[in-house]
PDB file of C-alpha atoms in Angstrom:
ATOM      1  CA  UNK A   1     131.938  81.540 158.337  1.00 76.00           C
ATOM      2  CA  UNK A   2     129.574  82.730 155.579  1.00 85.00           C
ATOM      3  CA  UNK A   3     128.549  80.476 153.331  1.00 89.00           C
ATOM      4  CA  UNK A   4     126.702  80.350 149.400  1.00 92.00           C
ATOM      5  CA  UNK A   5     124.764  77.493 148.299  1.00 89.00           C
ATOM      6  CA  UNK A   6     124.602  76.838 144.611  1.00 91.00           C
ATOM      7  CA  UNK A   7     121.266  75.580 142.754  1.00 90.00           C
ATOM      8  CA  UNK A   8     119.471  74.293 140.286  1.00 87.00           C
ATOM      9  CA  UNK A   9     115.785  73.484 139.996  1.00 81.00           C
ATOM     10  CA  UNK A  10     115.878  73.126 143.838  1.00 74.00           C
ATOM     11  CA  UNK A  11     119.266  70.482 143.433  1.00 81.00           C
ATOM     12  CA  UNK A  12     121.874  71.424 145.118  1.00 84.00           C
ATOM     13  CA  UNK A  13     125.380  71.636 143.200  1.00 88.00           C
ATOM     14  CA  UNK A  14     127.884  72.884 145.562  1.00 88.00           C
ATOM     15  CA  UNK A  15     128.709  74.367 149.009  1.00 87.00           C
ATOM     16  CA  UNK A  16     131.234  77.064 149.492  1.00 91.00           C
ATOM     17  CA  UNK A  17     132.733  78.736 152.341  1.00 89.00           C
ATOM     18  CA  UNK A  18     133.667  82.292 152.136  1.00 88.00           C
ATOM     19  CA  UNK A  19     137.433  82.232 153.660  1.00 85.00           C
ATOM     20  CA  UNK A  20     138.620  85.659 151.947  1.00 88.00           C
ATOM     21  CA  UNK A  21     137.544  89.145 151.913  1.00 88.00           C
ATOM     22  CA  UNK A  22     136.528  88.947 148.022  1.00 91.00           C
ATOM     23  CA  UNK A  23     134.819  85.693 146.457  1.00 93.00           C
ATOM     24  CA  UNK A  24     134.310  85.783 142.574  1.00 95.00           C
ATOM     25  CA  UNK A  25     130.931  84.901 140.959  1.00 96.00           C
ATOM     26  CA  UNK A  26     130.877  84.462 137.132  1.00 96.00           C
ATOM     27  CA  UNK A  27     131.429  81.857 133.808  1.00 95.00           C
ATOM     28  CA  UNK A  28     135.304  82.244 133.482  1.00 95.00           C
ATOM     29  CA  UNK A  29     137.709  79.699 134.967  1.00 92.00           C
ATOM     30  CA  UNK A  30     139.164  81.479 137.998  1.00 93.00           C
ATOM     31  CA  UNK A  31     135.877  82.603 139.685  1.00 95.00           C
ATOM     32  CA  UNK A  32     135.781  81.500 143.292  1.00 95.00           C
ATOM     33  CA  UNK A  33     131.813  80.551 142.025  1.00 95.00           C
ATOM     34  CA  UNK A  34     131.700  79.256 138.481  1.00 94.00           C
ATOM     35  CA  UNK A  35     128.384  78.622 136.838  1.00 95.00           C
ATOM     36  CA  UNK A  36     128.587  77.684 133.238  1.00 92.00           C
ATOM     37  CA  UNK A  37     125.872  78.816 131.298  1.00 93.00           C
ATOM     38  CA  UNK A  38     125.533  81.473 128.859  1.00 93.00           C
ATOM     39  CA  UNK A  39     122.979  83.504 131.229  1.00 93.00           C
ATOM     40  CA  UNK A  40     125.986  84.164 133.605  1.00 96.00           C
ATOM     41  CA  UNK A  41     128.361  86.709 132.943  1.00 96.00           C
ATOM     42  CA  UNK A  42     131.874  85.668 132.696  1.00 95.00           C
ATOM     43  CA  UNK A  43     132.261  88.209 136.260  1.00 96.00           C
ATOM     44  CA  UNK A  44     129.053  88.392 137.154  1.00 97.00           C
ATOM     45  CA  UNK A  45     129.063  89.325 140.777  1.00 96.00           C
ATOM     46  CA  UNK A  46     131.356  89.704 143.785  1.00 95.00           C
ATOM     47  CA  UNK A  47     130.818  88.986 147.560  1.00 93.00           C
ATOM     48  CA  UNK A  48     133.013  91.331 149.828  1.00 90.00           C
ATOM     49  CA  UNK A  49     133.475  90.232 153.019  1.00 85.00           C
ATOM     50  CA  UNK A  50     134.393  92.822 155.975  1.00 79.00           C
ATOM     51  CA  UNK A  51     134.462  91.719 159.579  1.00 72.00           C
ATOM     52  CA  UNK A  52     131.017  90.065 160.094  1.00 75.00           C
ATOM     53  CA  UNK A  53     129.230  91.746 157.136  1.00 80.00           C
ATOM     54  CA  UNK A  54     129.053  90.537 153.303  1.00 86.00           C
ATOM     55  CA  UNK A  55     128.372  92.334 150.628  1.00 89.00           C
ATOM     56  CA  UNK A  56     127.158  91.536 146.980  1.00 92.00           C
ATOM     57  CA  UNK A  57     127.563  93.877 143.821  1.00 93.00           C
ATOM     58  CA  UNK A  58     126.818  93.627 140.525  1.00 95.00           C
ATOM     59  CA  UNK A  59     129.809  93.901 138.170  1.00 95.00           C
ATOM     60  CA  UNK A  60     127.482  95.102 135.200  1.00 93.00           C
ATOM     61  CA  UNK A  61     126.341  91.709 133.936  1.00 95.00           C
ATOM     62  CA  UNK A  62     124.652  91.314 130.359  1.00 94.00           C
ATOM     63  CA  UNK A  63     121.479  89.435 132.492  1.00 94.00           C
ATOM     64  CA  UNK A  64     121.658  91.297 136.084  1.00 95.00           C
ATOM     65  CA  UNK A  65     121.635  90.120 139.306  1.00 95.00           C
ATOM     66  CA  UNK A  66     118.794  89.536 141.333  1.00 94.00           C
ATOM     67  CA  UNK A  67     118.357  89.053 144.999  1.00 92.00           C
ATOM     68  CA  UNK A  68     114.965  87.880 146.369  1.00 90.00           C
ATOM     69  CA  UNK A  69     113.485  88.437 142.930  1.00 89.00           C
ATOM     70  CA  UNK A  70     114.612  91.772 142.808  1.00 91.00           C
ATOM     71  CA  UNK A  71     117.508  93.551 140.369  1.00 93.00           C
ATOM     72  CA  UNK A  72     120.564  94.932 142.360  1.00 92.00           C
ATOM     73  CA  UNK A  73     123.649  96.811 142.076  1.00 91.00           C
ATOM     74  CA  UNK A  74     124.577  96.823 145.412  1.00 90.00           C
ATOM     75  CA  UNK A  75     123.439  94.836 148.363  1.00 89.00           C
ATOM     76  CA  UNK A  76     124.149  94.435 152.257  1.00 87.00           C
ATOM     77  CA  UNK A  77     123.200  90.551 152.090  1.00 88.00           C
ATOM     78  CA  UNK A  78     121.216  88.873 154.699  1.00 86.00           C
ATOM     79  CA  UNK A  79     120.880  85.567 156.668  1.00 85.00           C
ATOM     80  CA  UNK A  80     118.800  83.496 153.584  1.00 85.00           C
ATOM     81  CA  UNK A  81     118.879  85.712 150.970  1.00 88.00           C
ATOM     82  CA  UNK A  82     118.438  84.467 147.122  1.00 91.00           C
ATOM     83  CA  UNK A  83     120.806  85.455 144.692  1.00 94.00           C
ATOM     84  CA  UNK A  84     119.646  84.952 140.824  1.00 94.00           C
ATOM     85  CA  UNK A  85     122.373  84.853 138.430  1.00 95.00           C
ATOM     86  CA  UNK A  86     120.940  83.324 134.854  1.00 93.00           C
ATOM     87  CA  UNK A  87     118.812  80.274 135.943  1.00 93.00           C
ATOM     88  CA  UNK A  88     121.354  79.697 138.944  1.00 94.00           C
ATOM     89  CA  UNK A  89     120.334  80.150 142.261  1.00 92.00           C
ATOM     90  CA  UNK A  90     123.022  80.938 145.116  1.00 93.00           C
ATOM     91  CA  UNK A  91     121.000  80.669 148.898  1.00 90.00           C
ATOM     92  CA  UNK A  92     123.662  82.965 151.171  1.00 91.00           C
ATOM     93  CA  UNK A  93     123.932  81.437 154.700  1.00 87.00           C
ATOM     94  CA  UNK A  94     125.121  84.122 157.645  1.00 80.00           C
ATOM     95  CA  UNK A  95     128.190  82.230 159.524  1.00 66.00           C
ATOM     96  CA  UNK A  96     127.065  83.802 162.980  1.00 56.00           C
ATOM     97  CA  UNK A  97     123.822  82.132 162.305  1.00 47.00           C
ATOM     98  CA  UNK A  98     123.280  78.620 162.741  1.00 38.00           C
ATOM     99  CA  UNK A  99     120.664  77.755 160.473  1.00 36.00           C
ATOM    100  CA  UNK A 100     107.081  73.119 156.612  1.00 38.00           C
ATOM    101  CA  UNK A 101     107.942  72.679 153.532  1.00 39.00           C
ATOM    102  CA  UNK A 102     110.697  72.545 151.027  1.00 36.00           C
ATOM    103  CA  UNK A 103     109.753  71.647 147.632  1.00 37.00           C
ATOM    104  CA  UNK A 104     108.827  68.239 148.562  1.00 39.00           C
ATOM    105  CA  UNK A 105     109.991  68.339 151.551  1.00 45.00           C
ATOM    106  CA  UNK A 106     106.902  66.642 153.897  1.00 41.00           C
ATOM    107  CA  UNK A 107     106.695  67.578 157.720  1.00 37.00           C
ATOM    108  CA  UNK A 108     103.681  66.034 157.818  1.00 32.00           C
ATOM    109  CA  UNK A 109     104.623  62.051 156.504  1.00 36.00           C
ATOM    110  CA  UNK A 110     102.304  59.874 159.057  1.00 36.00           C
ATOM    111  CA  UNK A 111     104.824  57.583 159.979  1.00 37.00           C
ATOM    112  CA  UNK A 112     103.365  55.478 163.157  1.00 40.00           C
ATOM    113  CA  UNK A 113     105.894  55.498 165.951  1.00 42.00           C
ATOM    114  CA  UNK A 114     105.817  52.297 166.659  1.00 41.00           C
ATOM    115  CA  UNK A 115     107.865  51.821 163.323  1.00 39.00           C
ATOM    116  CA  UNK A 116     110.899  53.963 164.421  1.00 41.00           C
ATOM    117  CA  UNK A 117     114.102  52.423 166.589  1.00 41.00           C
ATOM    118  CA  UNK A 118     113.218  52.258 170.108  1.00 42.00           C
ATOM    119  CA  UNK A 119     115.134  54.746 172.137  1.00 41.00           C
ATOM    120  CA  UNK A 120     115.349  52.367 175.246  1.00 39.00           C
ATOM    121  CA  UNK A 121     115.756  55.446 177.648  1.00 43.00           C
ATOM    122  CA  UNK A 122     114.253  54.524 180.565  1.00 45.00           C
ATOM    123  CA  UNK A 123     113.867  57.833 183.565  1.00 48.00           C
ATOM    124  CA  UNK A 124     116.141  57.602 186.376  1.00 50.00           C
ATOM    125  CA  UNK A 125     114.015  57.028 189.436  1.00 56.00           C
ATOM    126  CA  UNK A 126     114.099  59.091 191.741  1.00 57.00           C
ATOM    127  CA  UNK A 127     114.588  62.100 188.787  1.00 52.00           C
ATOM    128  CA  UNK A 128     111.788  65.017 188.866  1.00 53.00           C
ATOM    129  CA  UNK A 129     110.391  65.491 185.019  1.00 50.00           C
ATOM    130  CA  UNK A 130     112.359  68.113 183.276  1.00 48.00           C
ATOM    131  CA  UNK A 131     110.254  70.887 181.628  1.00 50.00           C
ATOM    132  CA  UNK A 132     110.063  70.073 178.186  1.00 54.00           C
ATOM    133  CA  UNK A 133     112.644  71.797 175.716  1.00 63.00           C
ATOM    134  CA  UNK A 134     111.605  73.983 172.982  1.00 80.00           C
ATOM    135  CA  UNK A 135     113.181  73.483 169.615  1.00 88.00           C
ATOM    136  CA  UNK A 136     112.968  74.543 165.772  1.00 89.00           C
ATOM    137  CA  UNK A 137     114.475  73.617 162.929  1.00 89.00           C
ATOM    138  CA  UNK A 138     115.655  76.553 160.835  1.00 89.00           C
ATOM    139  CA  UNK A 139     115.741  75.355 156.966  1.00 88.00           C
ATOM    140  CA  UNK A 140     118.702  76.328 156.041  1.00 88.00           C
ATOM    141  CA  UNK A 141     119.026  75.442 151.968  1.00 84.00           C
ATOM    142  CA  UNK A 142     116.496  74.022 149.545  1.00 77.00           C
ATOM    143  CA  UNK A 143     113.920  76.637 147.749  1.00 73.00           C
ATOM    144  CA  UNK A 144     112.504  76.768 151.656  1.00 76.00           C
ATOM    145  CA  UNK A 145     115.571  78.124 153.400  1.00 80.00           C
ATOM    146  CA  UNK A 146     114.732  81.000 155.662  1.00 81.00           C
ATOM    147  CA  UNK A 147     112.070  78.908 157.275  1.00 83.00           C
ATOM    148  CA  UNK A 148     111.378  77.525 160.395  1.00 84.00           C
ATOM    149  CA  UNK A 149     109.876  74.759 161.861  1.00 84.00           C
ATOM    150  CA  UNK A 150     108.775  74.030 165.887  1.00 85.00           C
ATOM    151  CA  UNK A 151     109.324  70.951 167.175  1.00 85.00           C
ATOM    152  CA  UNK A 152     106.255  70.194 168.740  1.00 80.00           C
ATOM    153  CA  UNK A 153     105.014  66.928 168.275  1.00 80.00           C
ATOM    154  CA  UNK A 154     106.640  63.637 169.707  1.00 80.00           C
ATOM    155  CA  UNK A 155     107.532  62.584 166.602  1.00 80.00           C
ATOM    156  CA  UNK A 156     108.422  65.275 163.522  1.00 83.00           C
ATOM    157  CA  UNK A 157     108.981  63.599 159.996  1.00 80.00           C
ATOM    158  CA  UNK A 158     111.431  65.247 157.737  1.00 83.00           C
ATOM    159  CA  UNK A 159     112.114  64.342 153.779  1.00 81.00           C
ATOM    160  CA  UNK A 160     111.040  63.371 150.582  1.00 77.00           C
ATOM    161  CA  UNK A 161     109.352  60.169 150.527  1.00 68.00           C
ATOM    162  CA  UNK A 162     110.905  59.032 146.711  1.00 69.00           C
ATOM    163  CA  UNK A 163     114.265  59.840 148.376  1.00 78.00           C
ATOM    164  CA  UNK A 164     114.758  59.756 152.002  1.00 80.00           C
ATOM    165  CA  UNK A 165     112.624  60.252 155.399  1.00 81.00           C
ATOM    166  CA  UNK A 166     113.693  60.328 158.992  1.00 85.00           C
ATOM    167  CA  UNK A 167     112.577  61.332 162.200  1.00 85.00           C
ATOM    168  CA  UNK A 168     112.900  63.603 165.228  1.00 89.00           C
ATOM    169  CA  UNK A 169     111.675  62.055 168.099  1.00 85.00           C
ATOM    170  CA  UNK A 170     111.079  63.744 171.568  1.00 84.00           C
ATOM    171  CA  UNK A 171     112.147  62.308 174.475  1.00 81.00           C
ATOM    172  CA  UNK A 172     111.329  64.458 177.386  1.00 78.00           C
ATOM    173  CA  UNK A 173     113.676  67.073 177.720  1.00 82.00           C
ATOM    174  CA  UNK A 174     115.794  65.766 174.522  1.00 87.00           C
ATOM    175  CA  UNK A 175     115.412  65.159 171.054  1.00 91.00           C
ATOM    176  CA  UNK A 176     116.362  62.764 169.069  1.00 92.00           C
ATOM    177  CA  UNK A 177     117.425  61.879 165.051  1.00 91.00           C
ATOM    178  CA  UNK A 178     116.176  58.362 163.263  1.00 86.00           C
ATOM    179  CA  UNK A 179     116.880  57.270 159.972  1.00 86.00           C
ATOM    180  CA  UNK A 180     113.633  55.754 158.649  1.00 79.00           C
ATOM    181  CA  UNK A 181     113.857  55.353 155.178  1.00 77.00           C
ATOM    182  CA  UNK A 182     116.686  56.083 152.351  1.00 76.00           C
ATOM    183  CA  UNK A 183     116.504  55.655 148.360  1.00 71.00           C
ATOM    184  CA  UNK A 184     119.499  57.280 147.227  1.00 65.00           C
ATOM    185  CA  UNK A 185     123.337  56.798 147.383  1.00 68.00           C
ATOM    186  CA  UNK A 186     124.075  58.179 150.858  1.00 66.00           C
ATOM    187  CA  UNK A 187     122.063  55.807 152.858  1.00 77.00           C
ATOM    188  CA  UNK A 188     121.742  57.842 156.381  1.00 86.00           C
ATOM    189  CA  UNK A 189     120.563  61.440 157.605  1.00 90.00           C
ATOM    190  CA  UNK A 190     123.166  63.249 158.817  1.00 91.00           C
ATOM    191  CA  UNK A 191     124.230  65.606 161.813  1.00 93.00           C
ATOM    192  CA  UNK A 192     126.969  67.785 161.231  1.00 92.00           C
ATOM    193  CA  UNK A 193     128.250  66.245 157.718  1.00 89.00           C
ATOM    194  CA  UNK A 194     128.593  62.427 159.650  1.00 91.00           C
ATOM    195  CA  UNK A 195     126.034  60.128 158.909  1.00 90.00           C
ATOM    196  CA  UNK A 196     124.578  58.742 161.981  1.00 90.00           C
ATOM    197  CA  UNK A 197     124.005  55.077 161.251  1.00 84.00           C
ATOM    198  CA  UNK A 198     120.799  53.442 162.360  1.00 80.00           C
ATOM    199  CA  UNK A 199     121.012  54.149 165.818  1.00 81.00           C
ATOM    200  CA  UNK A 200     118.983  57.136 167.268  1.00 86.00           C
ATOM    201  CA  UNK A 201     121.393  59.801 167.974  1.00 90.00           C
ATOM    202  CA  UNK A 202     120.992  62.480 170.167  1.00 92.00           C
ATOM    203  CA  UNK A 203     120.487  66.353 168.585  1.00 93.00           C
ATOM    204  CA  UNK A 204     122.597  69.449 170.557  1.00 92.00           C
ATOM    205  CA  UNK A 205     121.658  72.855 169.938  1.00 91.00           C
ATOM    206  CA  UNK A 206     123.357  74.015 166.603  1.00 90.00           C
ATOM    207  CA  UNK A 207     123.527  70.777 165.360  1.00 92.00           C
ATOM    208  CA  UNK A 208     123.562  70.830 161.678  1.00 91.00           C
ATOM    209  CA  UNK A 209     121.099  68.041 160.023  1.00 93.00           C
ATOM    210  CA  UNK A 210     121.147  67.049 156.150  1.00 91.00           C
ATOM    211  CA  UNK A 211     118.326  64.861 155.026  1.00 89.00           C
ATOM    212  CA  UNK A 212     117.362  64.218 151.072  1.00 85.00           C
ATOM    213  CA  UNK A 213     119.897  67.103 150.542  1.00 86.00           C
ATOM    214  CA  UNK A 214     118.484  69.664 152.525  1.00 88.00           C
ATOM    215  CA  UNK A 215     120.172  71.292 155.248  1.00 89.00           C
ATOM    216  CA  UNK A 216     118.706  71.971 158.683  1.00 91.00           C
ATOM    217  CA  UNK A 217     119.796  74.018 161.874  1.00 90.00           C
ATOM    218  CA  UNK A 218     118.548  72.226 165.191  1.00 92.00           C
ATOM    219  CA  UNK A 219     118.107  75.175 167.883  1.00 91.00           C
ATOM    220  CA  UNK A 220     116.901  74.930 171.140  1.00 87.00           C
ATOM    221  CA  UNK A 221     115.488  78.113 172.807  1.00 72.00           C
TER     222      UNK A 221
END
C-alpha cells in the first residue's frame, strides 16, 4: 500500500495510507491530506491511484506544486519522491517497495561495542560458518529518504544523539537491533511499529525500523 509522509522542517506530522483510488490534498476540512496554512490551496493536489501506479496532479493551486524541486501539473510519482505544497513537505513511499545521513541523522556515532547488550549467541559446534549476509538500510522518510545505507561494519549506529541512538549489530550471518540510548517520549527503537524493549532483537528482511522518527527498510540481498 502506497503511502505519503507529511513534514515540516524535517518533523514528521503524520503517516497516511492510500486505501482508495483518489486521496485529497489541500486546506479545507474534508481533504484526505489537510495542511493548514495559507500557502496551501484549499484543493491543492490529488493522488490517483490505479492498480500499482499513483499519480499526482495539480488542481491549479494559487502557490503550485512541486515535486523534487520542480513545478508540476501532472506527475507519474515515484518510490521517494518530494512533493512541495506551501512550506509542507509530503515524502511518497511506493507500497511494493519496502523501504548516511538524515538531517542529523549520524551513521557514524563511535559507540564502543563493548557498551551494547551482549547477544550471548554462542555457534553451534559442529556448524560450518555461514557466508556473511549482505544488508542495507533504505531510508525511507526524513529529508534523506531515497537513500541507502550498507551494512558493513559489525556494529552500524543509527540516530540523533540529542534524541535517540541504537545499534545494528552483526552477528555472522544475522543482524541484529539494540536500543542504546533514548531522550524523548517513546523510549525504544522500533521494528515494524513495536518497540523492541532492551533486548537485542533479531532484524528479517523487510523489517521496518523507526529510530528518532525516522523510518528505515532493513533488506537483505
Amino acid at each position: 500500500m502506497a503511502q505519503l509522509i507529511l513534514s515540516l522542517d524535517a518533523e514528521i506530522l503524520a503517516e497516511y495510507n492510500m486505501q482508495k483510488e483518489r486521496f485529497s490534498i489541500g486546506r479545507l476540512p474534508g481533504n484526505d491530506v489537510r495542511i493548514d496554512h495559507p500557502g496551501v490551496s484549499g484543493h491543492h493536489a490529488l493522488v490517483v491511484n490505479i492498480l500499482q501506479d499513483s499519480f499526482l496532479e495539480d488542481l491549479r493551486s494559487t502557490n503550485g506544486t512541486c515535486v523534487n524541486g520542480s513545478l508540476i501539473k501532472k506527475h507519474a510519482l515515484q518510490h521517494g519522491d518530494l512533493i512541495t505544497c506551501g512550506i509542507h513537505q509530503l515524502r511518497f513511499l511506493d507500497g511494493s517497495q519496502r523501504t548516511e545521513d538524515t538531517t542529523g541523522f549520524a551513521s557514524t556515532i563511535v559507540i564502543p561495542p563493548d557498551t551494547l547488550p551482549p547477544l550471548d549467541l554462542p555457534p553451534t559446534p559442529g556448524t560450518p560458518p555461514a557466508p556473511v549476509m549482505k544488508a542495507t538500510l533504505h531510508i525511507l522518510s526524513g529529508p534523506s529518504a531515497g537513500r541507502h545505507l550498507p551494512l558493513v561494519k559489525t556494529v552500524t549506529t543509527v540516530g540523533r544523539p540529542d534524541t535517540q541512538v541504537a545499534a545494528i549489530n552483526r552477528h555472522g550471518d544475522r543482524y541484529y537491533l539494540t536500543h542504546v540510548e533514548t531522550l524523548i517520549e517513546c523510549p525504544y527503537p522500533a521494528i515494524n511499529d513495536q518497540p523492541i524493549g532492551s533486548e537485542a532483537s533479531l532484524l528479517k528482511d523487510q523489517d521496518i525500523i523507526t529510530v528518532a522518527g525516522v523510518k528505515m527498510g532493513f533488506f537483505t540481498h
